[in-house]
Short mmCIF file of C-alpha atoms in Angstrom, two decimals:
data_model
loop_
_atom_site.label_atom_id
_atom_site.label_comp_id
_atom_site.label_asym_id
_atom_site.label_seq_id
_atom_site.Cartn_x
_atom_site.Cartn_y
_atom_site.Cartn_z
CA UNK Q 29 10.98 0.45 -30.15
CA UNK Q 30 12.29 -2.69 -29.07
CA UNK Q 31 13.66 -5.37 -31.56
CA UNK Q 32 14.06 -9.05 -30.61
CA UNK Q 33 14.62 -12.06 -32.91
CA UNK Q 34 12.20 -14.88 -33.57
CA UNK Q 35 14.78 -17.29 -31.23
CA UNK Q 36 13.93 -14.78 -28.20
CA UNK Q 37 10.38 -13.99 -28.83
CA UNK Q 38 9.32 -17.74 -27.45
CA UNK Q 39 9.97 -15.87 -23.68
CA UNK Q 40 5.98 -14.84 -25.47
CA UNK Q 41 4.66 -17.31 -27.48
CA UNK Q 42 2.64 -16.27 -30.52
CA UNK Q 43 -0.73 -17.47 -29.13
CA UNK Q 44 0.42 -15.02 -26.46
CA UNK Q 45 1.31 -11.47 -27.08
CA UNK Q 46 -2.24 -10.43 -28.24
CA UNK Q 47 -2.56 -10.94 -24.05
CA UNK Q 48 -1.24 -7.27 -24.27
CA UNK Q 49 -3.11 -4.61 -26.24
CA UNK Q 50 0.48 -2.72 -25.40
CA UNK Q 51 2.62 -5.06 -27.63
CA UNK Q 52 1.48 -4.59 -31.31
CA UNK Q 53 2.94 -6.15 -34.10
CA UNK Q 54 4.44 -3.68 -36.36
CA UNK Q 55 6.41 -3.40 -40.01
CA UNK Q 56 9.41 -6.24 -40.20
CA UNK Q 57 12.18 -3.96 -41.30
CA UNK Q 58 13.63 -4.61 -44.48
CA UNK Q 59 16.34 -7.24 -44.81
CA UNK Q 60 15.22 -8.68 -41.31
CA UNK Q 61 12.66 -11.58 -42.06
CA UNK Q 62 13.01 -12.80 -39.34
CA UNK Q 63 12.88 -10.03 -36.72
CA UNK Q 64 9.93 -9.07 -35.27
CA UNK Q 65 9.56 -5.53 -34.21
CA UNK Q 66 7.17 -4.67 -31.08
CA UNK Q 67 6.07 -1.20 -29.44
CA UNK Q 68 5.68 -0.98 -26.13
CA UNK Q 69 3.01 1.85 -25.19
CA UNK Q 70 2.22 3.83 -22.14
CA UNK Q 71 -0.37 5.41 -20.68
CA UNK Q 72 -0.60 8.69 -22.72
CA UNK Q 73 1.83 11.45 -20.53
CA UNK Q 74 3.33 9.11 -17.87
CA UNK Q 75 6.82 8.63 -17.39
CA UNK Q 76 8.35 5.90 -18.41
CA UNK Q 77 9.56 4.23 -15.43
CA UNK Q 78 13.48 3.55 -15.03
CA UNK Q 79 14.58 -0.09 -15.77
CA UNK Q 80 16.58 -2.24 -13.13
CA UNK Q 81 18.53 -4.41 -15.55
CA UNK Q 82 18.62 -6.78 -13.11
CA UNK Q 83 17.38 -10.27 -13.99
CA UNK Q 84 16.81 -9.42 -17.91
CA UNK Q 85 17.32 -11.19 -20.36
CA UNK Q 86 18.94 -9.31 -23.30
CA UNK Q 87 15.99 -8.69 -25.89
CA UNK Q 88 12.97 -9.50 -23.96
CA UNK Q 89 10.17 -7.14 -22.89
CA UNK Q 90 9.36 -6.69 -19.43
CA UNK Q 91 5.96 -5.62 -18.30
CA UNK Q 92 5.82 -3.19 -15.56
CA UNK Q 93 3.33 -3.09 -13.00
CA UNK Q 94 3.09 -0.74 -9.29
CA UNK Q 95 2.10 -3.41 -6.03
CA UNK Q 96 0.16 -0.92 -4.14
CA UNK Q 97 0.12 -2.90 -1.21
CA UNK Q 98 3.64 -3.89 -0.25
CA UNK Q 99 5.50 -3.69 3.00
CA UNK Q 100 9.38 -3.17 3.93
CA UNK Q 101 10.13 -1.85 7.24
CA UNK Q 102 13.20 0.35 7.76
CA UNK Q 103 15.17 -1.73 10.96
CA UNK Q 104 17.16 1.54 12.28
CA UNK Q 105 13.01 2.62 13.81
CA UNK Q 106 12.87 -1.16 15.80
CA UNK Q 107 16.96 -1.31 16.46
CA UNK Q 108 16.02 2.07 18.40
CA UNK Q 109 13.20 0.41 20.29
CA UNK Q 110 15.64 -2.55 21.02
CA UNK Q 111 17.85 0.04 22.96
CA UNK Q 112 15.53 1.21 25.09
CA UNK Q 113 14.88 -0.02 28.76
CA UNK Q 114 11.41 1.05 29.41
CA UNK Q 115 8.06 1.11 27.60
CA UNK Q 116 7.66 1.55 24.74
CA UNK Q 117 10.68 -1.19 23.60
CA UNK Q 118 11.32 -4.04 21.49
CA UNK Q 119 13.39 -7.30 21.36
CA UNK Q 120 14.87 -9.45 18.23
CA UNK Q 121 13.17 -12.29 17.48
CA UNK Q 122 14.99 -15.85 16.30
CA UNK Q 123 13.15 -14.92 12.47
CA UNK Q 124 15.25 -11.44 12.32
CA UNK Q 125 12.38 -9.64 13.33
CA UNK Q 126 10.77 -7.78 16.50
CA UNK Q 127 8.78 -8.47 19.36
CA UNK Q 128 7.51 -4.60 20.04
CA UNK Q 129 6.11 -4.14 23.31
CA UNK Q 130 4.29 -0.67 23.28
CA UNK Q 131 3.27 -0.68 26.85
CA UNK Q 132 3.20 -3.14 29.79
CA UNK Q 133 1.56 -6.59 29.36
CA UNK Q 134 0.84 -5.42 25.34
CA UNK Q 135 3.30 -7.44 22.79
CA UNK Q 136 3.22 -8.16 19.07
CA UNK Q 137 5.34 -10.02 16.22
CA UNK Q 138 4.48 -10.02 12.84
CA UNK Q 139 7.85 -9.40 10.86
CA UNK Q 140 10.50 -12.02 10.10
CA UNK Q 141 14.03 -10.82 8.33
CA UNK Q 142 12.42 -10.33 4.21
CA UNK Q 143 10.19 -7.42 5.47
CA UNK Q 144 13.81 -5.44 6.36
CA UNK Q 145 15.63 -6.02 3.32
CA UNK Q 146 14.08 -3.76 0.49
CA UNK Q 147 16.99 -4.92 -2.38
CA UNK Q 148 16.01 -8.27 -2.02
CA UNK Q 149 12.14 -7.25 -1.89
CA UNK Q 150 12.88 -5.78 -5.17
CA UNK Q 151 14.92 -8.80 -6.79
CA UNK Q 152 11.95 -11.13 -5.95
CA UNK Q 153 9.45 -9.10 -7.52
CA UNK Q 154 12.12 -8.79 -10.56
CA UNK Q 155 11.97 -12.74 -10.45
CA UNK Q 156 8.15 -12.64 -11.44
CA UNK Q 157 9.23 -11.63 -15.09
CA UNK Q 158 7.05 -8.05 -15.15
CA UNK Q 159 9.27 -4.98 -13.67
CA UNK Q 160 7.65 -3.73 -10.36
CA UNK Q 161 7.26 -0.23 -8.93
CA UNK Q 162 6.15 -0.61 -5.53
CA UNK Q 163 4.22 1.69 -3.17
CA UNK Q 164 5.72 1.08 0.51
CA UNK Q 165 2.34 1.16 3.03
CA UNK Q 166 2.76 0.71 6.68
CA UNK Q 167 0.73 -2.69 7.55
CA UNK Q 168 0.09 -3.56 11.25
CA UNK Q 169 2.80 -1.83 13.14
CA UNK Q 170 0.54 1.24 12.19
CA UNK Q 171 -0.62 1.12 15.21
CA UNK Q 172 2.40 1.50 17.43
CA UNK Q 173 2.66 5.19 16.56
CA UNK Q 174 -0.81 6.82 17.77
CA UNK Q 175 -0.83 4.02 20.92
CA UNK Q 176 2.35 5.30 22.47
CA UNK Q 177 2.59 8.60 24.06
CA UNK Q 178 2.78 11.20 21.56
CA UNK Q 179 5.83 12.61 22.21
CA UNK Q 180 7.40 9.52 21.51
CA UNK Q 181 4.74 8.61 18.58
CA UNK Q 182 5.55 11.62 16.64
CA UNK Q 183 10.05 10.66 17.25
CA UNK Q 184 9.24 7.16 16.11
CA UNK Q 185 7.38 8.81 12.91
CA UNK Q 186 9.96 11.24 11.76
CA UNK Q 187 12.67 8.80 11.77
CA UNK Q 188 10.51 6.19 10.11
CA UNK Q 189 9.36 8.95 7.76
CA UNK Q 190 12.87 10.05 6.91
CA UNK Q 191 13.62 6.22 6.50
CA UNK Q 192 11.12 6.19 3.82
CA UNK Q 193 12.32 9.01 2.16
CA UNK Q 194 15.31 7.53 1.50
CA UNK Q 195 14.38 4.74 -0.06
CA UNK Q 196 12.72 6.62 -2.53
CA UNK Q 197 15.97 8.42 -2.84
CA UNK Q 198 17.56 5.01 -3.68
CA UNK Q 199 15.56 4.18 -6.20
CA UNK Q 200 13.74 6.72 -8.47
CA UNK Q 201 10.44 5.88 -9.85
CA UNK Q 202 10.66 2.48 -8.62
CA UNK Q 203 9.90 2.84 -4.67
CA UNK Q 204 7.16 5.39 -3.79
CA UNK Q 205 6.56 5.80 -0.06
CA UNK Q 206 3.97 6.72 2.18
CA UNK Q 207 4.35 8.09 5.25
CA UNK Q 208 2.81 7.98 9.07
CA UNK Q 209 1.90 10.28 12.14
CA UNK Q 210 0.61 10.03 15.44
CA UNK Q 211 -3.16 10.68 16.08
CA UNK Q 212 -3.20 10.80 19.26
CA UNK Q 213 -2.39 14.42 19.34
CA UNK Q 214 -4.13 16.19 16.03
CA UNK Q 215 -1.79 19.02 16.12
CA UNK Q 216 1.11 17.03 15.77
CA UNK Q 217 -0.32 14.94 13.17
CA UNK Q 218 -1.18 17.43 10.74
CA UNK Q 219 2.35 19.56 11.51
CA UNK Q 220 3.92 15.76 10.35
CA UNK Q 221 1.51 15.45 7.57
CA UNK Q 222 3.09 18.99 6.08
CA UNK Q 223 6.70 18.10 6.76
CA UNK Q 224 6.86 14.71 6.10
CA UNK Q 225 4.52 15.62 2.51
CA UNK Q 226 6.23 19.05 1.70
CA UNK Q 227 9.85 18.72 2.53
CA UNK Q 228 10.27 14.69 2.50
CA UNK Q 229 8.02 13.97 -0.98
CA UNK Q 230 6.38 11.34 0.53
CA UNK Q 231 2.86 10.45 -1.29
CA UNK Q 232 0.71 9.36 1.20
CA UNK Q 233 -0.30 8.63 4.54
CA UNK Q 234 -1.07 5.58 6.79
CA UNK Q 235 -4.02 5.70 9.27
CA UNK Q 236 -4.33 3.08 11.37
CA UNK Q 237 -7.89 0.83 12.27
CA UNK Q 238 -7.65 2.45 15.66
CA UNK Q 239 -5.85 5.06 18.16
CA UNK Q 240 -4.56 3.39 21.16
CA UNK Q 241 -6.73 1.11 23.10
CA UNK Q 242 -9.67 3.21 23.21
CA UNK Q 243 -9.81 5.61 20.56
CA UNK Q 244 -11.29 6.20 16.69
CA UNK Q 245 -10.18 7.53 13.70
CA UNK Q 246 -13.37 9.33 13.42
CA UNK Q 247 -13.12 11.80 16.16
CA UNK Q 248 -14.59 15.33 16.07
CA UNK Q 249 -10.42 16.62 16.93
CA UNK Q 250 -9.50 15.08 13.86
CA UNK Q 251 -11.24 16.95 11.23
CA UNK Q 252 -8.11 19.44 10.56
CA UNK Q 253 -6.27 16.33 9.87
CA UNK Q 254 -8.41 15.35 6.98
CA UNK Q 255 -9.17 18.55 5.88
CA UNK Q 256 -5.46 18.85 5.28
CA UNK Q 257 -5.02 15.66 3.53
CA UNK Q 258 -8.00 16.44 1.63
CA UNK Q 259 -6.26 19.72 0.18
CA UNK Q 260 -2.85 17.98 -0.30
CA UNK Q 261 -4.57 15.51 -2.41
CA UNK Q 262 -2.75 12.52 -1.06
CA UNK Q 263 -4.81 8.92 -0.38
CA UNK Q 264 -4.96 7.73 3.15
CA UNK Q 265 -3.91 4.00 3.30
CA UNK Q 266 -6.38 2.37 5.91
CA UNK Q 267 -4.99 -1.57 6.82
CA UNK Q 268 -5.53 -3.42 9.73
CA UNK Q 269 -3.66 -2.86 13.01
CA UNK Q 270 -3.99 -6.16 14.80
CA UNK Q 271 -5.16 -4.51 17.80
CA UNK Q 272 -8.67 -5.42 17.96
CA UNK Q 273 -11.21 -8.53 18.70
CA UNK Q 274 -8.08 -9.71 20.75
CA UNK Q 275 -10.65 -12.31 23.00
CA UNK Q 276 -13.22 -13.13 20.24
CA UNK Q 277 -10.81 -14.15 17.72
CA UNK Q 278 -8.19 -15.85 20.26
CA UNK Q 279 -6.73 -19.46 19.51
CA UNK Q 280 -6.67 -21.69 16.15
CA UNK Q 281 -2.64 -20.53 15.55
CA UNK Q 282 -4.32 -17.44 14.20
CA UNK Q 283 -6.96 -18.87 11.62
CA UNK Q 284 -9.92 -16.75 13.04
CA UNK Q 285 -8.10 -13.28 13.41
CA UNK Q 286 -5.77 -13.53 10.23
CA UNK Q 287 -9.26 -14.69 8.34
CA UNK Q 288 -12.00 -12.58 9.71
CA UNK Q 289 -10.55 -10.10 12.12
CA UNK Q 290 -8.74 -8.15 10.10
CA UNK Q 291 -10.87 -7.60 6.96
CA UNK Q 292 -13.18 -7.03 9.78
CA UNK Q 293 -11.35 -4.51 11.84
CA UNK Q 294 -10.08 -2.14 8.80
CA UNK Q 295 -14.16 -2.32 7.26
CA UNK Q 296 -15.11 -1.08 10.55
CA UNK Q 297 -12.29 1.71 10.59
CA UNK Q 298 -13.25 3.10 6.50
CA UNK Q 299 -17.42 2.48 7.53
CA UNK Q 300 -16.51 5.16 10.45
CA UNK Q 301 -15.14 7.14 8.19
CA UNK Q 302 -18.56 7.22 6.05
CA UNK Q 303 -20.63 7.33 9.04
CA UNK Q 304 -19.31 10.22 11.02
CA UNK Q 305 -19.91 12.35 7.76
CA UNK Q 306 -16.39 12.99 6.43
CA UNK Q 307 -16.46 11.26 3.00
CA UNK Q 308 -19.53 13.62 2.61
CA UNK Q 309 -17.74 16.73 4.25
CA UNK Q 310 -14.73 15.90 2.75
CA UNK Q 311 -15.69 14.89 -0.99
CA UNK Q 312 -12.05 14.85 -2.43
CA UNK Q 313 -10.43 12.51 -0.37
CA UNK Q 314 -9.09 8.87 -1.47
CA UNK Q 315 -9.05 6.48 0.52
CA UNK Q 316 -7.36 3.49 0.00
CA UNK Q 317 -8.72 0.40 1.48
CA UNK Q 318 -6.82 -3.04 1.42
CA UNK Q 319 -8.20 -6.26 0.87
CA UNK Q 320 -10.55 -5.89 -1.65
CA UNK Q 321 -12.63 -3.42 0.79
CA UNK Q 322 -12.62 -6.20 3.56
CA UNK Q 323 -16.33 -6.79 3.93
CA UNK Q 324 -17.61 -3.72 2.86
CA UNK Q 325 -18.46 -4.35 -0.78
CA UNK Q 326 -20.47 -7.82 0.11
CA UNK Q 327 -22.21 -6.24 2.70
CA UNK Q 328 -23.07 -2.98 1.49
CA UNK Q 329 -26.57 -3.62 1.40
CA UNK Q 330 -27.01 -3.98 4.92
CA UNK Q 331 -25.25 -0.73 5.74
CA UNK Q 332 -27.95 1.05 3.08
CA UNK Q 333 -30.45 -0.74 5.12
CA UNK Q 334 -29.22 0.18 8.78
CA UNK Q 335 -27.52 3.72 8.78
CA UNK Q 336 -30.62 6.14 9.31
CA UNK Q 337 -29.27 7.72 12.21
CA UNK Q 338 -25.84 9.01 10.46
CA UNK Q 339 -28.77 11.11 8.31
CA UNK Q 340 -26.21 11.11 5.58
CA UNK Q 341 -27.59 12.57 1.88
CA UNK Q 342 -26.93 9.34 0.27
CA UNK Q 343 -26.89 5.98 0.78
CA UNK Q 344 -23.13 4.61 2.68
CA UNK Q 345 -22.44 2.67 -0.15
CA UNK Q 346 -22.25 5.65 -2.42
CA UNK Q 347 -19.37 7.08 -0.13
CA UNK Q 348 -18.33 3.48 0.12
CA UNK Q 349 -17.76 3.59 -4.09
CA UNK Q 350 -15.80 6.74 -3.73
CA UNK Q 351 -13.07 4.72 -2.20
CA UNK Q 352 -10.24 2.77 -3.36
CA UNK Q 353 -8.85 -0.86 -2.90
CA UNK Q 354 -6.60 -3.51 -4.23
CA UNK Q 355 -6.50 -6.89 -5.23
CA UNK Q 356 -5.22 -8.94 -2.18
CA UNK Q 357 -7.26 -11.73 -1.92
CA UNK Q 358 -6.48 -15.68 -2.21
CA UNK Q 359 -9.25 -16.76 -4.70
CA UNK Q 360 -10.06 -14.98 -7.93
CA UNK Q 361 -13.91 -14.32 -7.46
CA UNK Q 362 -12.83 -11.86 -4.30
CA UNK Q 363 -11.00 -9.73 -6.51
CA UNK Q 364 -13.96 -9.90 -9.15
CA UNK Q 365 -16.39 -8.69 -6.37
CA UNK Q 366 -14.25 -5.59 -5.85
CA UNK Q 367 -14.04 -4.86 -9.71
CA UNK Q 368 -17.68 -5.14 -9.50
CA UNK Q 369 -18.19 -3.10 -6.65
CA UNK Q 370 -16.22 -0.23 -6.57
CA UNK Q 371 -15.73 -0.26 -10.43
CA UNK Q 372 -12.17 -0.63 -12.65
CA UNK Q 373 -10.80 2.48 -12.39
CA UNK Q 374 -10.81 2.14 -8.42
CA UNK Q 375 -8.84 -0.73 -8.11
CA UNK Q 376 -5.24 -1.23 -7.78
CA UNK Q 377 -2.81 -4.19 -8.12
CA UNK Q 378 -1.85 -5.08 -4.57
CA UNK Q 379 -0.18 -8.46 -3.09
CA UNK Q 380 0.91 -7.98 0.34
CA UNK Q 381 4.08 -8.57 -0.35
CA UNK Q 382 5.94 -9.95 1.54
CA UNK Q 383 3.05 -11.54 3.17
CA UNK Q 384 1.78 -13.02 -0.02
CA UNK Q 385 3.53 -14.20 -2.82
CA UNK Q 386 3.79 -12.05 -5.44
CA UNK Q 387 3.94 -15.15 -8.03
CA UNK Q 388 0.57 -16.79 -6.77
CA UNK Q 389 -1.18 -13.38 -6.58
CA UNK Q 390 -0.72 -12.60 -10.50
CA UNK Q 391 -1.58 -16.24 -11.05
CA UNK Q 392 -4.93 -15.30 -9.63
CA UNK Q 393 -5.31 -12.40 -11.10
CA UNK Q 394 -4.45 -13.98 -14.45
CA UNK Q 395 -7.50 -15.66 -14.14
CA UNK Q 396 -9.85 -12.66 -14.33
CA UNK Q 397 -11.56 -12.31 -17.60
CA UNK Q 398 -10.32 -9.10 -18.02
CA UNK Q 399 -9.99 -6.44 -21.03
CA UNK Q 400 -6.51 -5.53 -22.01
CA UNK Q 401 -7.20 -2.04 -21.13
CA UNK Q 402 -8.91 -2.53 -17.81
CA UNK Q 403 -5.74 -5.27 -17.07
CA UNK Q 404 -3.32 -2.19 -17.89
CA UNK Q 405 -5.72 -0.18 -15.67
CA UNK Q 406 -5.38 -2.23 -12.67
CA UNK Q 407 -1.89 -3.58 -12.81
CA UNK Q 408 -0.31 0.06 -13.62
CA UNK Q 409 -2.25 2.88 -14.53
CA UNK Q 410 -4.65 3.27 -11.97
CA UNK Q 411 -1.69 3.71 -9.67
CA UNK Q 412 -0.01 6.13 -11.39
CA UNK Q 413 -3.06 8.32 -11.45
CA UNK Q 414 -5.07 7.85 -8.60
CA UNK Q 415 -1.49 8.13 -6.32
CA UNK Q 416 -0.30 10.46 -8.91
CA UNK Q 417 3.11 8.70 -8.64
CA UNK Q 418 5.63 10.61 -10.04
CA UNK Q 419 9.59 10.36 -10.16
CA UNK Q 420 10.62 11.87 -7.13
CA UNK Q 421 13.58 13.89 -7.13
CA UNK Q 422 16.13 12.55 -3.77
CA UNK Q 423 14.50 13.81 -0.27
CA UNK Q 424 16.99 15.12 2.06
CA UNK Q 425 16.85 12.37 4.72
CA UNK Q 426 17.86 14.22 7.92
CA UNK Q 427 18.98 14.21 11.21
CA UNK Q 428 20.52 11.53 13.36
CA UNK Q 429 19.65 13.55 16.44
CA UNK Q 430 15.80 11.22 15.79
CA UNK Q 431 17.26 8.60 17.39
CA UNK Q 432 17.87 10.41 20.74
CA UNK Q 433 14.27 11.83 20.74
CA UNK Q 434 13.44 7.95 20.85
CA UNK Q 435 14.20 8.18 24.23
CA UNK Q 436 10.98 10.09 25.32
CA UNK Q 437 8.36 8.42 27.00
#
């Protein structure tokens, strides 16, 4: 129960709290005619999630909420690149981020210094007034791991594994983490996918749009690696890698790639996925597609219409449906599309943090017309299920020796 006084309750208004099916007015205790009592409620058998006093005000309620789509990057992976002399290295950049050069003539930058600093991630999303749990996913530099050689992608992937790990060490049922391995060599990957899973507690992994220049994540080879997600029952976190519709997309400061390529380049990575037959073969796994499916829920028609030759059983928009997705998109009817489309129990609060603001994107999702119960859904409970998030006892983040193993080529 939590008690507050009449002077404190204007942090929510009257006209306000029936916003929240979870706040119910009870009883006024006797004596106290001017307290009024509310009960928070959870979903029924989840853990109540730790509270970061941070930033509260004594005698309000905070509202909690999981971003599924948030991004911090652990600098120890990059400072290691930085101290290399050949390929695959990186550079600091004037913003306090990294150019990363994965091979000769290939360079990308798209960190500045908030993406490295995960306490003061966590302070701004305190700042929005609801208390955030965040889900770490891997973003663009996805790719770096299965383009390198894989001797080198599968160093770079423990240590940013182990990096992970400890955050969720540091905070307890507020930072989940997923984790990442290098495709180029299935083999590795799935002897990653058990370690960095079974011994680190991480609760997911990241695939990336594309493997290396040339390759797909729907290859033939890389049907032990689902198979083995599929039977650890952990989602797969598709978002896009940047690496793709380089010439197409070129000039404008960015405006055509950051608009259309990459919606474009992760729908074409999770259609691939449907097409080659493993959502059918594979009927158990999640996977987790960002921005609000890309283009696959507004053109789902068309892919009903032209995918004869995969000769799946069912239409590609019924394997499309079994996936999920968040809610990163700038204008309110994008994230109403995706309700639509894949349905409320498949989508998951998500801002791209720190890409997006976290303040503007519940703004916009304020504006959904909404049931209390499908709000809670979204903004909280369908993480904790789908992900089945739990509080993660501390991993035993490992071995310094990862850094020397950087130095393979």
């Amino acid at each position: 129960m939590i008690s507050f006084s009449d002077k404190s309750a204007f942090m929510y208004p009257l006209g306000r709290r029936r916003r929240s099916d979870r706040l119910r007015r009870t009883d006024r205790p006797p004596g106290s005619a001017k307290e009024i009592v509310m009960e928070y409620t959870d979903l029924p058998g989840a853990p109540m999630l730790p509270y970061n006093a941070r930033g509260r005000q004594s005698g309000s309620i905070v509202m909690r909420a999981i971003d599924s789509h948030f991004h911090w990057y652990p600098r120890s992976v990059f400072e290691e690149l930085c101290a290399r002399t050949g390929y695959p290295r990186a550079v600091p950049t004037a913003s306090g981020g990294y150019t990363v050069m994965p091979r000769e003539g290939v360079s990308r930058v798209d960190q500045w210094d908030e993406w490295f600093d995960l306490e003061a991630q966590l302070a701004h999303m305190d700042s929005t007034g609801r208390h955030f749990g965040v889900v770490c996913t891997l973003g663009p530099f996805g790719a770096y791991f299965s383009e390198v050689s894989a001797a080198h992608g599968l160093a770079a992937a423990q240590m940013w594994n182990e990096e992970m790990a400890g955050a969720q060490a540091r905070y307890p049922g507020r930072v989940w983490a997923s984790g990442v391995v290098p495709l180029q060599d299935t083999k590795m990957a799935v002897d990653e996918l058990e370690r960095m899973i079974g011994k680190l507690g991480l609760m997911g992994v990241n695939v990336p749009s594309s493997i290396g220049p040339k390759g797909h994540i729907d290859e033939a080879r890389l049907e032990p690696f689902y198979e083995r997600v599929e039977q650890l029952g952990v989602p797969i976190f598709l978002h896009p890698t940047d690496i793709a519709f380089d010439e197409i997309l070129a000039g404008y400061d960015g405006a055509l790639f950051n608009s259309l390529g990459r919606v474009i380049e992760v729908s074409v990575a999770a259609y691939r996925l449907v097409l080659s037959g493993i959502m059918e073969r594979h009927p158990d796994l999640k996977v987790f597609m960002s921005h609000t499916g890309g283009a696959l829920p507004y053109q789902a028609g068309r892919m009903d219409k032209n995918s004869k030759a995969a000769k799946l059983p069912k239409l590609p928009s019924t394997y499309l449906r079994r996936m999920y997705t968040d809610t990163v998109s700038p204008h309110a009817m994008g994230m109403k599309f995706a309700i639509d489309f894949y349905g409320v129990d498949h989508v998951l609060y998500g801002d791209d943090y720190p890409c997006w603001n976290p303040e503007t994107a519940l703004g916009i999702f304020d504006e959904l017309d909404l049931s209390q119960d499908d709000r809670h859904k979204i903004l909280y409970g369908n993480a904790r299920r789908v992900f089945k998030l739990r509080d993660p006892a501390p991993a035993a983040a490992g071995g310094t020796s990862l850094a020397v193993n950087l130095e393979v080529t």
